[in-house]
Amino acid sequence: MANKVLAILEQRDGNLKKISLEVSKTASDLAGKLNIEAEAVVIGNEIADLVNVGSYGIKKVTHIKNADLGNYSTSAYTELVSNFIDETGADIILFGNTALGKDLAPHVAVKVNAGIGVDCTNLDVSDGEIIATRPVYAGKALVNIKVNSDKKVFTLRPNVFNAGEPSGETAEVEVKNVDSVNLSIKVTETKKSEGKLDVAEASIIVSGGRGMKGPEHFDIVEELADLLGAAVGASRAAVDAGWRPHSEQVGQTGKTVSPNLYIALGISGAIQHLAGMRSSKYIVAVNKDPDAPIFGVADYGITGDVFEVVPAMIEEIKKIKS
Amino acid sequence: MKIVVCVNHVPDTATKVKVGADGKTIDPAGVTYVVNPYDEYAIEEALKTKEKFGGEVVVVSLGGDSNKESIRKALAMGADSAVLLKNDSYRDSMSVAKALAEEIKNQGAEIVFFGKQSVDYDNSITGQITAEMLGYNCITVVVELSIEGDKVIAEREIEGGKEVVETKLPVVITAQKGLNEPRYASLKGIMAAKRKTIEEKDAVQSESFVEVVEMKKPVPKQAGKILGSDASAVPELVRLLREEAKVI
Ligand SMILES: Cc1cc2nc3c(=O)[nH]c(=O)nc-3n(C[C@H](O)[C@H](O)[C@H](O)COP(=O)(O)OP(=O)(O)OC[C@H]3O[C@@H](n4cnc5c(N)ncnc54)[C@H](O)[C@@H]3O)c2cc1C
Ligand SMILES: Nc1ncnc2c1ncn2[C@@H]1O[C@H](COP(=O)(O)O)[C@@H](O)[C@H]1O
């Protein structure tokens, strides 16, 4: 029998990330199905508005605090999270499948002797057992998995588990100050890409491919993205040509994304590109080739020239915004 | 410096996946296997590290006989020798890492390169697990690396930017695209690889925690609506995005 679900929350610059709400809600829902308790833990220095996770079903959150913990440290976080798991007796541990979660969760799994199922898109309970669903082969197949160890670690794909509307309840926050932390691996600097939203975190993505013809034409991609509050993405062809940075590449060897809206401009829809974005909730394609495979996954398509259609989209959206 | 690079042998990214007869794995018919794309960056960085500091690059791969194709490619790029940890049945990453860790310990490696992710199960965890088992430091998703004495400084990709991470040897590095440009194997390299040894051993066995219950294909998307062939379709598109999809 399972004992307790623990949600591992994530902050950056002292603010909880959106994935933390998704992990909180999923942990409390799962605990409900298993008839056990859920709680949460977060590591950091100053963290704002922690009580708000109460709105997502978490009654108690522990804040492990030290001035050196504002930045991520694989060594410190591994030790602190693993010790906390031992102290609370939690045996089902949920992380976000983010840059931090992907780095940390496997270290913790080894420390607490847990099996680990990553990048889950669904967690179900059947006969008291957790069945996790996750995409494999870049989303070309799905597997249902069971983790057959006493302790189980799962990481959740961002933007897939719905945090839902906040209930307005507040969580009890316990602050645990720690004196010294193990910084044998430490972040000395964070370099932010100038004011840009990352495709991995955006709820709307506007992506351009080889059909954009050159780096100078991405100004209309950027303008459309700005209007929609979206991140700019790119196909590998656009990245390999040096038009866009690799951090924007969507696909099997780029980033896997599941935004609410994905707009593909001048992208053919090669299997490796589809692999990274086919789980988007809505897909729009603009491509002058009606046989382009991108139309096979698009909800709405326009079989036209991007240099005509994109400016018209910009105008139309400006119109509805004013 | 003793350098190990862990290389996985995986289906080509262009593979059309079909579920096999057991309902749990893919149908291998017609599938081409290649060096895991991220492991090419790992191999390149291992070679560059050797070129800078001297030493030896040993390839370690766990799997069946066919893994030798990928091992040969790494040897042709310039690795010195290789170990094939023989294993034919399914193992989870925890169990794969245990066998890799055992061999890395045998080799006494100070720096170990992994790819950031295998493009089969897309786990992205084997490097971290192996490092934790060995008590090595670990930096993942690395796009820039420098080593001075026993000090290791790396840049790793995170959402919306990069982190500069500092640690010490011994270390596990998982390689991301952008770290380097993998070299092509020269004809000379390919010839030389034929004479290099691939040592074969049975992989240390341990329990797999993760069990695959079922594999299935995702439900195919409904064919979408083509709204038109020029800019005149834009107002309808924007209307649908607002009123039907409710995403803008
Ligand atoms: C190991 C491996 C990994 C890969 N990983 C990735 C990955 O992660 N991500 C990725 O994207 N790709 C990846 N690829 C590459 C992939 O196979 C394709 O080559 C790539 O996605 C093509 O990019 P594209 O659609 O921009 O270009 P193209 O395939 O050249 O398509 C351009 C499209 O633009 C259209 N077009 C041209 N002009 C206009 C116009 N004026 N108006 C409208 N439409 C126009 C054309 O009709 C065409 O469909 C990978 C390949 C390999 C082998
Ligand atoms: N069977 C294997 N043999 C050698 N290395 C492996 C094996 N499986 C995974 N790896 C290494 O671990 C990395 C991450 O793999 P994964 O955790 O499976 O996504 C790969 O890029 C390889 O470097």
Short mmCIF file of C-alpha atoms in Angstrom, two decimals, chain A residues 267-270 285-297 303:
data_model
loop_
_atom_site.label_atom_id
_atom_site.label_comp_id
_atom_site.label_asym_id
_atom_site.label_seq_id
_atom_site.Cartn_x
_atom_site.Cartn_y
_atom_site.Cartn_z
CA ILE A 267 7.37 24.01 -42.29
CA SER A 268 6.85 20.80 -44.25
CA GLY A 269 6.13 18.58 -41.24
CA ALA A 270 8.92 15.99 -41.44
CA ALA A 285 -0.27 25.32 -40.68
CA VAL A 286 0.50 27.79 -43.43
CA ASN A 287 2.29 26.17 -46.36
CA LYS A 288 1.96 26.67 -50.10
CA ASP A 289 2.25 22.95 -50.78
CA PRO A 290 -1.18 21.35 -50.17
CA ASP A 291 0.52 17.93 -49.91
CA ALA A 292 2.87 18.96 -47.11
CA PRO A 293 2.61 16.40 -44.28
CA ILE A 294 2.08 19.19 -41.73
CA PHE A 295 -1.54 19.39 -42.94
CA GLY A 296 -2.02 15.82 -41.71
CA VAL A 297 -1.78 17.00 -38.11
CA THR A 303 -2.44 26.43 -48.40
#
